[in-house]
């Protein structure tokens, strides 16, 4: 007995000693947590060092200690809060610096997991309980991850068996110990859905239904809200068939929202709306049945958005966001099944646009504020929300559907006396004019805007002018041509508005209007306009007015070109003065715009006149660069690029100094772990270097690198062979960037573009110097070695296609630029095989995705959602298709530079076989047609043996419903028309292409349709030029062509086609000119129209057009005058007088 008593005494003594030891250990960690939050730097830094050492060397001790604090009684709330924050970091996977849990023993992991569940259940403080829940949720994302074998509480197992039973038991409102504890459990269950979705919706299915039913029945709004959030979480994460039973809860969700609004629980209502927006984005079908049958949810959202009684402006914005988001996702469904939804949404948008500060002090503050000053975006929050929303509505819906509702509301608002209503109507015009296609509607909008530029209220005048500028942007050049006589005098007049901010906006509107105004028309306004602008620069003290005046001058110079020389000598000294004197804190933009204008003036007047001033400008910019802010740096970069564009090879003397800074920015030698312990994720990025080393790099480094490679791209493009001497050193600097692991892909992609230009520069420079093409060949070999090795890895990356897209685009450009005689037979054979293998992998991924989409569609049909698809929804196959197109371009580049070697390598046979497979399937037909285009264009007669395999498909694709297929087919015929063997197929080609060209004109927003039409017209021009004698008599080819010219959308094809027309005119082609020159008037109108339009006319053809007009007798031009617009007539007069 004595021995038993002694044993008991010793056990008790040990337990007491152990308890005392635990208490002491807990106290030590409490002191550590307090020290980590101490305001004294020395104390905090010492504690931080201890904490980091413990994380690195004693993870068990650290986590046990932190857990002991969590379980200690009567602990200070701030200590517990910090303890939970650090525990969450210690349980966060991915951040190796903090992630201690993975380094614990299995026993310790289980102890931590069990302890967290125990503390979550017993914690009485609701705030701390929720924070413990955050730790549990974070840990569950690791230990329950089926894809990560490290994530386990015991070796060889996966999951957290005790987790869901415990949380589901606590989440049942019928048996919960307290309201707050049950709410915390419901919220934690929602947070666990992304990790444990399968277990929650399947293994816990019955219990989940009971939890939701009891939660809706609870008298506590907290429980109802938590259930709403849980339902949203399940819907966004689970498969359609698993969440389909929850459709019956949608009316209950609406009841909860209504109850929250009536109780004025705006915070909880806001939380619900955010989750419902997420559902509308990811699973919009969840609301379809309710919207078809009741529409109560949509009405509720519209009511909240319009209600002035809702004091939380963010809440009104969220309600509108749900409406707009759903409309974007299910436009087709709403148009057909819930037509009232669209006007309901537009009305909500317009209601928010009435919410604008209107007090005298507010208007005064608005007038004094600059457009670029901070705080502008914070003012009139609801107005801006409505403004952005109505733009999105117009983008998602067709104007023929939206227009009647929108125009009615605009008319209603403008008829009201309140200036806020007129302001809202004008803002609605500004946001939607981009989507207007009817010329009559554009005209009505223009009249409405011009009628309000003299309104008594400055904000109405401002918005009317702003909208005019937007209209000019969106409806150019037709708006400028038709309305310049009305708009230009009005804008010049409003530059003298008594409110400087309005005057500045008038200038801004001119910038938008003037940029697309023809030079002949601009010349008629330039004199008085320049006088006005110079006066503003000399007399105005308003920074915004001076900034816009400088930009206006730049626009005038850019449009009238060398005719600006008469103003140059008076304007340039003023700009230099601004550069010297505009050094104030708020004058950075003014100084930047001065640099911008100087460079634009240089481009306008030419390098002979500009060269002396260019030296001064560049010297001033380089002196400014060091201390420049982001705004000035961007202006300086753009101005440097323009000056290079102006000077071309004469830019060479400035290169050495500029390249020093560029090479310094691109160097990777100084990259190291720069991120301090407190660094935010947005400031520093984790980068894996080429050697596998991971470092933290400041985001500014990537911005500097991007600016540097962009500058190099401009220098190479504009200087061409003038950059030759800098090629070796530039390549040496860029090579580590191209090899730089997962370095920012945008930087690497642009660097690859620069490398392609270096190859071109090396080739051209060698030609000028009569040297062999060895440098270009060496550069190509290096880039292929680096990028093809990377491609093996990039092609497998399912998460991010962008690096692979950048790499394939860069490879094709490098090959195209190297020129003939570099790629050998064996290289072409190897590359062809490799890139076809990449295509196969991409096709396999698309096939897998297609099966998955079909499966989801069948599940949706089974759940009663029907088969409707939103025509505007993003194409899930687009990225893979883009990748395959880039791979095809690599093949085309090899055909282009080495056609003979391509055939000898057997690659032509491989292509023909692959094309036959591709064009036989709807999924890959377009890709096959693009390969056909390359074969016919670059291999020409050598491709003829393969024609029987694909030409029938080409002809059928001319009238295909897919515009991409039509475009490719038309291009193939365009190229084939230049081959003699195509004679036998030419008559049928004429018929099919003519049928396509004579069809309905594409709508303004149907970009692909417009590109397809341009290519069809181009093909018809080639057929008429090359095979005119084979044109069937019923096809009036040239009449069809002239009715469709000029081409505007496919700019590359436009330049080639317009060049052919010019050559035919010079050769007096009677097919084009017609019998007795009956088509001459139309042809001259076309030539005048395209003259000086650099985007659709090659520079060398401008002189040829001028030659045509000058060789024609004046009476013939006069006889054709009825065909000319005012703009064309002015351009002809200018050509004849120059």
JSON list of N, CA, C and O in Angstrom, two decimals, residues 1025 1051-1067 1083-1084 1086-1111 1131 1135:
[
{"chain": "A", "resi": 1025, "resn": "UNK", "atom": "N", "xyz": [-7.44, 39.82, -112.28]},
{"chain": "A", "resi": 1025, "resn": "UNK", "atom": "CA", "xyz": [-6.16, 40.29, -112.82]},
{"chain": "A", "resi": 1025, "resn": "UNK", "atom": "C", "xyz": [-5.42, 39.17, -113.55]},
{"chain": "A", "resi": 1025, "resn": "UNK", "atom": "O", "xyz": [-4.89, 39.38, -114.65]},
{"chain": "A", "resi": 1051, "resn": "UNK", "atom": "N", "xyz": [-5.84, 44.82, -92.95]},
{"chain": "A", "resi": 1051, "resn": "UNK", "atom": "CA", "xyz": [-4.98, 45.89, -93.46]},
{"chain": "A", "resi": 1051, "resn": "UNK", "atom": "C", "xyz": [-3.85, 45.37, -94.34]},
{"chain": "A", "resi": 1051, "resn": "UNK", "atom": "O", "xyz": [-3.47, 46.01, -95.32]},
{"chain": "A", "resi": 1052, "resn": "UNK", "atom": "N", "xyz": [-3.31, 44.21, -93.98]},
{"chain": "A", "resi": 1052, "resn": "UNK", "atom": "CA", "xyz": [-2.23, 43.65, -94.79]},
{"chain": "A", "resi": 1052, "resn": "UNK", "atom": "C", "xyz": [-2.73, 43.30, -96.19]},
{"chain": "A", "resi": 1052, "resn": "UNK", "atom": "O", "xyz": [-2.09, 43.60, -97.20]},
{"chain": "A", "resi": 1053, "resn": "UNK", "atom": "N", "xyz": [-3.91, 42.69, -96.25]},
{"chain": "A", "resi": 1053, "resn": "UNK", "atom": "CA", "xyz": [-4.49, 42.33, -97.54]},
{"chain": "A", "resi": 1053, "resn": "UNK", "atom": "C", "xyz": [-4.92, 43.58, -98.30]},
{"chain": "A", "resi": 1053, "resn": "UNK", "atom": "O", "xyz": [-4.86, 43.62, -99.54]},
{"chain": "A", "resi": 1054, "resn": "UNK", "atom": "N", "xyz": [-5.37, 44.60, -97.56]},
{"chain": "A", "resi": 1054, "resn": "UNK", "atom": "CA", "xyz": [-5.77, 45.85, -98.19]},
{"chain": "A", "resi": 1054, "resn": "UNK", "atom": "C", "xyz": [-4.60, 46.49, -98.94]},
{"chain": "A", "resi": 1054, "resn": "UNK", "atom": "O", "xyz": [-4.75, 46.93, -100.09]},
{"chain": "A", "resi": 1055, "resn": "UNK", "atom": "N", "xyz": [-3.45, 46.52, -98.31]},
{"chain": "A", "resi": 1055, "resn": "UNK", "atom": "CA", "xyz": [-2.28, 47.13, -98.96]},
{"chain": "A", "resi": 1055, "resn": "UNK", "atom": "C", "xyz": [-1.93, 46.41, -100.25]},
{"chain": "A", "resi": 1055, "resn": "UNK", "atom": "O", "xyz": [-1.64, 47.03, -101.28]},
{"chain": "A", "resi": 1056, "resn": "UNK", "atom": "N", "xyz": [-1.95, 45.08, -100.20]},
{"chain": "A", "resi": 1056, "resn": "UNK", "atom": "CA", "xyz": [-1.60, 44.31, -101.40]},
{"chain": "A", "resi": 1056, "resn": "UNK", "atom": "C", "xyz": [-2.64, 44.50, -102.50]},
{"chain": "A", "resi": 1056, "resn": "UNK", "atom": "O", "xyz": [-2.29, 44.69, -103.67]},
{"chain": "A", "resi": 1057, "resn": "UNK", "atom": "N", "xyz": [-3.91, 44.47, -102.12]},
{"chain": "A", "resi": 1057, "resn": "UNK", "atom": "CA", "xyz": [-4.98, 44.60, -103.12]},
{"chain": "A", "resi": 1057, "resn": "UNK", "atom": "C", "xyz": [-5.00, 46.00, -103.73]},
{"chain": "A", "resi": 1057, "resn": "UNK", "atom": "O", "xyz": [-5.12, 46.15, -104.96]},
{"chain": "A", "resi": 1058, "resn": "UNK", "atom": "N", "xyz": [-4.87, 47.01, -102.91]},
{"chain": "A", "resi": 1058, "resn": "UNK", "atom": "CA", "xyz": [-4.86, 48.38, -103.44]},
{"chain": "A", "resi": 1058, "resn": "UNK", "atom": "C", "xyz": [-3.64, 48.61, -104.33]},
{"chain": "A", "resi": 1058, "resn": "UNK", "atom": "O", "xyz": [-3.71, 49.34, -105.33]},
{"chain": "A", "resi": 1059, "resn": "UNK", "atom": "N", "xyz": [-2.52, 47.97, -103.98]},
{"chain": "A", "resi": 1059, "resn": "UNK", "atom": "CA", "xyz": [-1.34, 48.06, -104.84]},
{"chain": "A", "resi": 1059, "resn": "UNK", "atom": "C", "xyz": [-1.60, 47.46, -106.22]},
{"chain": "A", "resi": 1059, "resn": "UNK", "atom": "O", "xyz": [-1.16, 48.00, -107.25]},
{"chain": "A", "resi": 1060, "resn": "UNK", "atom": "N", "xyz": [-2.33, 46.33, -106.25]},
{"chain": "A", "resi": 1060, "resn": "UNK", "atom": "CA", "xyz": [-2.67, 45.71, -107.55]},
{"chain": "A", "resi": 1060, "resn": "UNK", "atom": "C", "xyz": [-3.56, 46.63, -108.38]},
{"chain": "A", "resi": 1060, "resn": "UNK", "atom": "O", "xyz": [-3.38, 46.77, -109.59]},
{"chain": "A", "resi": 1061, "resn": "UNK", "atom": "N", "xyz": [-4.53, 47.27, -107.72]},
{"chain": "A", "resi": 1061, "resn": "UNK", "atom": "CA", "xyz": [-5.43, 48.19, -108.43]},
{"chain": "A", "resi": 1061, "resn": "UNK", "atom": "C", "xyz": [-4.65, 49.34, -109.05]},
{"chain": "A", "resi": 1061, "resn": "UNK", "atom": "O", "xyz": [-4.87, 49.73, -110.21]},
{"chain": "A", "resi": 1062, "resn": "UNK", "atom": "N", "xyz": [-3.70, 49.89, -108.30]},
{"chain": "A", "resi": 1062, "resn": "UNK", "atom": "CA", "xyz": [-2.90, 51.01, -108.80]},
{"chain": "A", "resi": 1062, "resn": "UNK", "atom": "C", "xyz": [-2.09, 50.59, -110.03]},
{"chain": "A", "resi": 1062, "resn": "UNK", "atom": "O", "xyz": [-2.02, 51.32, -111.03]},
{"chain": "A", "resi": 1063, "resn": "UNK", "atom": "N", "xyz": [-1.47, 49.39, -109.97]},
{"chain": "A", "resi": 1063, "resn": "UNK", "atom": "CA", "xyz": [-0.70, 48.91, -111.11]},
{"chain": "A", "resi": 1063, "resn": "UNK", "atom": "C", "xyz": [-1.59, 48.70, -112.33]},
{"chain": "A", "resi": 1063, "resn": "UNK", "atom": "O", "xyz": [-1.21, 49.00, -113.47]},
{"chain": "A", "resi": 1064, "resn": "UNK", "atom": "N", "xyz": [-2.80, 48.20, -112.11]},
{"chain": "A", "resi": 1064, "resn": "UNK", "atom": "CA", "xyz": [-3.73, 47.98, -113.22]},
{"chain": "A", "resi": 1064, "resn": "UNK", "atom": "C", "xyz": [-4.15, 49.30, -113.86]},
{"chain": "A", "resi": 1064, "resn": "UNK", "atom": "O", "xyz": [-4.29, 49.40, -115.09]},
{"chain": "A", "resi": 1065, "resn": "UNK", "atom": "N", "xyz": [-4.32, 50.34, -113.03]},
{"chain": "A", "resi": 1065, "resn": "UNK", "atom": "CA", "xyz": [-4.67, 51.66, -113.57]},
{"chain": "A", "resi": 1065, "resn": "UNK", "atom": "C", "xyz": [-3.51, 52.22, -114.39]},
{"chain": "A", "resi": 1065, "resn": "UNK", "atom": "O", "xyz": [-3.71, 52.74, -115.51]},
{"chain": "A", "resi": 1066, "resn": "UNK", "atom": "N", "xyz": [-2.30, 52.10, -113.85]},
{"chain": "A", "resi": 1066, "resn": "UNK", "atom": "CA", "xyz": [-1.14, 52.59, -114.58]},
{"chain": "A", "resi": 1066, "resn": "UNK", "atom": "C", "xyz": [-0.97, 51.86, -115.91]},
{"chain": "A", "resi": 1066, "resn": "UNK", "atom": "O", "xyz": [-0.51, 52.43, -116.91]},
{"chain": "A", "resi": 1067, "resn": "UNK", "atom": "N", "xyz": [-1.36, 50.58, -115.92]},
{"chain": "A", "resi": 1067, "resn": "UNK", "atom": "CA", "xyz": [-1.29, 49.79, -117.17]},
{"chain": "A", "resi": 1067, "resn": "UNK", "atom": "C", "xyz": [-2.55, 49.92, -118.01]},
{"chain": "A", "resi": 1067, "resn": "UNK", "atom": "O", "xyz": [-2.70, 49.22, -119.02]},
{"chain": "A", "resi": 1083, "resn": "UNK", "atom": "N", "xyz": [-12.97, 54.51, -109.86]},
{"chain": "A", "resi": 1083, "resn": "UNK", "atom": "CA", "xyz": [-11.56, 54.17, -109.58]},
{"chain": "A", "resi": 1083, "resn": "UNK", "atom": "C", "xyz": [-10.84, 55.37, -109.01]},
{"chain": "A", "resi": 1083, "resn": "UNK", "atom": "O", "xyz": [-10.08, 55.26, -108.03]},
{"chain": "A", "resi": 1084, "resn": "UNK", "atom": "N", "xyz": [-11.04, 56.56, -109.60]},
{"chain": "A", "resi": 1084, "resn": "UNK", "atom": "CA", "xyz": [-10.37, 57.76, -109.09]},
{"chain": "A", "resi": 1084, "resn": "UNK", "atom": "C", "xyz": [-10.86, 58.10, -107.68]},
{"chain": "A", "resi": 1084, "resn": "UNK", "atom": "O", "xyz": [-10.08, 58.54, -106.83]},
{"chain": "A", "resi": 1086, "resn": "UNK", "atom": "N", "xyz": [-11.79, 55.93, -105.49]},
{"chain": "A", "resi": 1086, "resn": "UNK", "atom": "CA", "xyz": [-11.10, 54.96, -104.63]},
{"chain": "A", "resi": 1086, "resn": "UNK", "atom": "C", "xyz": [-9.68, 55.41, -104.35]},
{"chain": "A", "resi": 1086, "resn": "UNK", "atom": "O", "xyz": [-9.22, 55.40, -103.20]},
{"chain": "A", "resi": 1087, "resn": "UNK", "atom": "N", "xyz": [-8.95, 55.81, -105.41]},
{"chain": "A", "resi": 1087, "resn": "UNK", "atom": "CA", "xyz": [-7.56, 56.22, -105.23]},
{"chain": "A", "resi": 1087, "resn": "UNK", "atom": "C", "xyz": [-7.44, 57.44, -104.33]},
{"chain": "A", "resi": 1087, "resn": "UNK", "atom": "O", "xyz": [-6.53, 57.52, -103.49]},
{"chain": "A", "resi": 1088, "resn": "UNK", "atom": "N", "xyz": [-8.35, 58.38, -104.48]},
{"chain": "A", "resi": 1088, "resn": "UNK", "atom": "CA", "xyz": [-8.33, 59.56, -103.62]},
{"chain": "A", "resi": 1088, "resn": "UNK", "atom": "C", "xyz": [-8.64, 59.18, -102.18]},
{"chain": "A", "resi": 1088, "resn": "UNK", "atom": "O", "xyz": [-8.07, 59.73, -101.23]},
{"chain": "A", "resi": 1089, "resn": "UNK", "atom": "N", "xyz": [-9.52, 58.22, -102.02]},
{"chain": "A", "resi": 1089, "resn": "UNK", "atom": "CA", "xyz": [-9.92, 57.79, -100.67]},
{"chain": "A", "resi": 1089, "resn": "UNK", "atom": "C", "xyz": [-8.74, 57.16, -99.93]},
{"chain": "A", "resi": 1089, "resn": "UNK", "atom": "O", "xyz": [-8.52, 57.42, -98.74]},
{"chain": "A", "resi": 1090, "resn": "UNK", "atom": "N", "xyz": [-8.00, 56.28, -100.59]},
{"chain": "A", "resi": 1090, "resn": "UNK", "atom": "CA", "xyz": [-6.93, 55.55, -99.89]},
{"chain": "A", "resi": 1090, "resn": "UNK", "atom": "C", "xyz": [-5.62, 56.34, -99.82]},
{"chain": "A", "resi": 1090, "resn": "UNK", "atom": "O", "xyz": [-4.72, 55.96, -99.06]},
{"chain": "A", "resi": 1091, "resn": "UNK", "atom": "N", "xyz": [-5.51, 57.43, -100.58]},
{"chain": "A", "resi": 1091, "resn": "UNK", "atom": "CA", "xyz": [-4.28, 58.23, -100.59]},
{"chain": "A", "resi": 1091, "resn": "UNK", "atom": "C", "xyz": [-3.93, 58.70, -99.18]},
{"chain": "A", "resi": 1091, "resn": "UNK", "atom": "O", "xyz": [-4.79, 59.21, -98.46]},
{"chain": "A", "resi": 1092, "resn": "UNK", "atom": "N", "xyz": [-2.69, 58.48, -98.79]},
{"chain": "A", "resi": 1092, "resn": "UNK", "atom": "CA", "xyz": [-2.15, 58.89, -97.48]},
{"chain": "A", "resi": 1092, "resn": "UNK", "atom": "C", "xyz": [-2.75, 58.13, -96.30]},
{"chain": "A", "resi": 1092, "resn": "UNK", "atom": "O", "xyz": [-2.56, 58.53, -95.16]},
{"chain": "A", "resi": 1093, "resn": "UNK", "atom": "N", "xyz": [-3.47, 57.05, -96.56]},
{"chain": "A", "resi": 1093, "resn": "UNK", "atom": "CA", "xyz": [-3.95, 56.21, -95.45]},
{"chain": "A", "resi": 1093, "resn": "UNK", "atom": "C", "xyz": [-2.96, 55.07, -95.26]},
{"chain": "A", "resi": 1093, "resn": "UNK", "atom": "O", "xyz": [-3.06, 54.01, -95.88]},
{"chain": "A", "resi": 1094, "resn": "UNK", "atom": "N", "xyz": [-2.00, 55.29, -94.39]},
{"chain": "A", "resi": 1094, "resn": "UNK", "atom": "CA", "xyz": [-0.86, 54.39, -94.26]},
{"chain": "A", "resi": 1094, "resn": "UNK", "atom": "C", "xyz": [-1.26, 52.99, -93.78]},
{"chain": "A", "resi": 1094, "resn": "UNK", "atom": "O", "xyz": [-0.54, 52.03, -94.02]},
{"chain": "A", "resi": 1095, "resn": "UNK", "atom": "N", "xyz": [-2.40, 52.89, -93.10]},
{"chain": "A", "resi": 1095, "resn": "UNK", "atom": "CA", "xyz": [-2.80, 51.57, -92.60]},
{"chain": "A", "resi": 1095, "resn": "UNK", "atom": "C", "xyz": [-3.30, 50.65, -93.71]},
{"chain": "A", "resi": 1095, "resn": "UNK", "atom": "O", "xyz": [-3.28, 49.43, -93.58]},
{"chain": "A", "resi": 1096, "resn": "UNK", "atom": "N", "xyz": [-3.76, 51.24, -94.83]},
{"chain": "A", "resi": 1096, "resn": "UNK", "atom": "CA", "xyz": [-4.29, 50.41, -95.92]},
{"chain": "A", "resi": 1096, "resn": "UNK", "atom": "C", "xyz": [-3.60, 50.67, -97.26]},
{"chain": "A", "resi": 1096, "resn": "UNK", "atom": "O", "xyz": [-4.00, 50.13, -98.29]},
{"chain": "A", "resi": 1097, "resn": "UNK", "atom": "N", "xyz": [-2.56, 51.50, -97.26]},
{"chain": "A", "resi": 1097, "resn": "UNK", "atom": "CA", "xyz": [-1.84, 51.81, -98.50]},
{"chain": "A", "resi": 1097, "resn": "UNK", "atom": "C", "xyz": [-0.35, 51.85, -98.21]},
{"chain": "A", "resi": 1097, "resn": "UNK", "atom": "O", "xyz": [0.10, 52.58, -97.32]},
{"chain": "A", "resi": 1098, "resn": "UNK", "atom": "N", "xyz": [0.43, 51.06, -98.95]},
{"chain": "A", "resi": 1098, "resn": "UNK", "atom": "CA", "xyz": [1.88, 51.07, -98.79]},
{"chain": "A", "resi": 1098, "resn": "UNK", "atom": "C", "xyz": [2.43, 52.44, -99.17]},
{"chain": "A", "resi": 1098, "resn": "UNK", "atom": "O", "xyz": [1.95, 53.08, -100.12]},
{"chain": "A", "resi": 1099, "resn": "UNK", "atom": "N", "xyz": [3.44, 52.88, -98.43]},
{"chain": "A", "resi": 1099, "resn": "UNK", "atom": "CA", "xyz": [3.98, 54.23, -98.61]},
{"chain": "A", "resi": 1099, "resn": "UNK", "atom": "C", "xyz": [4.42, 54.48, -100.04]},
{"chain": "A", "resi": 1099, "resn": "UNK", "atom": "O", "xyz": [4.20, 55.57, -100.60]},
{"chain": "A", "resi": 1100, "resn": "UNK", "atom": "N", "xyz": [5.03, 53.46, -100.66]},
{"chain": "A", "resi": 1100, "resn": "UNK", "atom": "CA", "xyz": [5.56, 53.65, -102.02]},
{"chain": "A", "resi": 1100, "resn": "UNK", "atom": "C", "xyz": [4.47, 53.87, -103.05]},
{"chain": "A", "resi": 1100, "resn": "UNK", "atom": "O", "xyz": [4.74, 54.35, -104.17]},
{"chain": "A", "resi": 1101, "resn": "UNK", "atom": "N", "xyz": [3.22, 53.54, -102.71]},
{"chain": "A", "resi": 1101, "resn": "UNK", "atom": "CA", "xyz": [2.12, 53.70, -103.68]},
{"chain": "A", "resi": 1101, "resn": "UNK", "atom": "C", "xyz": [1.49, 55.09, -103.65]},
{"chain": "A", "resi": 1101, "resn": "UNK", "atom": "O", "xyz": [0.68, 55.42, -104.52]},
{"chain": "A", "resi": 1102, "resn": "UNK", "atom": "N", "xyz": [1.84, 55.90, -102.64]},
{"chain": "A", "resi": 1102, "resn": "UNK", "atom": "CA", "xyz": [1.30, 57.26, -102.60]},
{"chain": "A", "resi": 1102, "resn": "UNK", "atom": "C", "xyz": [1.75, 58.05, -103.83]},
{"chain": "A", "resi": 1102, "resn": "UNK", "atom": "O", "xyz": [0.95, 58.76, -104.46]},
{"chain": "A", "resi": 1103, "resn": "UNK", "atom": "N", "xyz": [3.03, 57.94, -104.16]},
{"chain": "A", "resi": 1103, "resn": "UNK", "atom": "CA", "xyz": [3.56, 58.67, -105.32]},
{"chain": "A", "resi": 1103, "resn": "UNK", "atom": "C", "xyz": [2.93, 58.18, -106.62]},
{"chain": "A", "resi": 1103, "resn": "UNK", "atom": "O", "xyz": [2.69, 58.98, -107.54]},
{"chain": "A", "resi": 1104, "resn": "UNK", "atom": "N", "xyz": [2.62, 56.91, -106.69]},
{"chain": "A", "resi": 1104, "resn": "UNK", "atom": "CA", "xyz": [1.98, 56.37, -107.90]},
{"chain": "A", "resi": 1104, "resn": "UNK", "atom": "C", "xyz": [0.58, 56.93, -108.08]},
{"chain": "A", "resi": 1104, "resn": "UNK", "atom": "O", "xyz": [0.16, 57.22, -109.21]},
{"chain": "A", "resi": 1105, "resn": "UNK", "atom": "N", "xyz": [-0.15, 57.09, -106.97]},
{"chain": "A", "resi": 1105, "resn": "UNK", "atom": "CA", "xyz": [-1.50, 57.68, -107.06]},
{"chain": "A", "resi": 1105, "resn": "UNK", "atom": "C", "xyz": [-1.39, 59.12, -107.54]},
{"chain": "A", "resi": 1105, "resn": "UNK", "atom": "O", "xyz": [-2.16, 59.58, -108.41]},
{"chain": "A", "resi": 1106, "resn": "UNK", "atom": "N", "xyz": [-0.43, 59.83, -106.97]},
{"chain": "A", "resi": 1106, "resn": "UNK", "atom": "CA", "xyz": [-0.22, 61.22, -107.40]},
{"chain": "A", "resi": 1106, "resn": "UNK", "atom": "C", "xyz": [0.11, 61.27, -108.89]},
{"chain": "A", "resi": 1106, "resn": "UNK", "atom": "O", "xyz": [-0.38, 62.15, -109.63]},
{"chain": "A", "resi": 1107, "resn": "UNK", "atom": "N", "xyz": [0.93, 60.33, -109.33]},
{"chain": "A", "resi": 1107, "resn": "UNK", "atom": "CA", "xyz": [1.31, 60.27, -110.75]},
{"chain": "A", "resi": 1107, "resn": "UNK", "atom": "C", "xyz": [0.08, 60.05, -111.63]},
{"chain": "A", "resi": 1107, "resn": "UNK", "atom": "O", "xyz": [-0.05, 60.67, -112.70]},
{"chain": "A", "resi": 1108, "resn": "UNK", "atom": "N", "xyz": [-0.84, 59.19, -111.18]},
{"chain": "A", "resi": 1108, "resn": "UNK", "atom": "CA", "xyz": [-2.05, 58.92, -111.97]},
{"chain": "A", "resi": 1108, "resn": "UNK", "atom": "C", "xyz": [-2.87, 60.18, -112.15]},
{"chain": "A", "resi": 1108, "resn": "UNK", "atom": "O", "xyz": [-3.32, 60.50, -113.27]},
{"chain": "A", "resi": 1109, "resn": "UNK", "atom": "N", "xyz": [-3.08, 60.90, -111.07]},
{"chain": "A", "resi": 1109, "resn": "UNK", "atom": "CA", "xyz": [-3.91, 62.11, -111.18]},
{"chain": "A", "resi": 1109, "resn": "UNK", "atom": "C", "xyz": [-3.23, 63.19, -112.01]},
{"chain": "A", "resi": 1109, "resn": "UNK", "atom": "O", "xyz": [-3.90, 63.93, -112.75]},
{"chain": "A", "resi": 1110, "resn": "UNK", "atom": "N", "xyz": [-1.90, 63.27, -111.91]},
{"chain": "A", "resi": 1110, "resn": "UNK", "atom": "CA", "xyz": [-1.21, 64.33, -112.65]},
{"chain": "A", "resi": 1110, "resn": "UNK", "atom": "C", "xyz": [-1.14, 64.04, -114.15]},
{"chain": "A", "resi": 1110, "resn": "UNK", "atom": "O", "xyz": [-1.03, 64.96, -114.97]},
{"chain": "A", "resi": 1111, "resn": "UNK", "atom": "N", "xyz": [-1.19, 62.76, -114.52]},
{"chain": "A", "resi": 1111, "resn": "UNK", "atom": "CA", "xyz": [-1.09, 62.45, -115.95]},
{"chain": "A", "resi": 1111, "resn": "UNK", "atom": "C", "xyz": [-2.44, 62.53, -116.65]},
{"chain": "A", "resi": 1111, "resn": "UNK", "atom": "O", "xyz": [-2.51, 62.51, -117.88]},
{"chain": "A", "resi": 1131, "resn": "UNK", "atom": "N", "xyz": [-8.37, 66.34, -101.36]},
{"chain": "A", "resi": 1131, "resn": "UNK", "atom": "CA", "xyz": [-7.14, 65.58, -101.49]},
{"chain": "A", "resi": 1131, "resn": "UNK", "atom": "C", "xyz": [-6.62, 65.63, -102.93]},
{"chain": "A", "resi": 1131, "resn": "UNK", "atom": "O", "xyz": [-5.41, 65.74, -103.17]},
{"chain": "A", "resi": 1135, "resn": "UNK", "atom": "N", "xyz": [-3.07, 67.12, -104.26]},
{"chain": "A", "resi": 1135, "resn": "UNK", "atom": "CA", "xyz": [-2.13, 66.34, -105.08]},
{"chain": "A", "resi": 1135, "resn": "UNK", "atom": "C", "xyz": [-1.73, 67.11, -106.33]},
{"chain": "A", "resi": 1135, "resn": "UNK", "atom": "O", "xyz": [-0.55, 67.14, -106.71]}
]
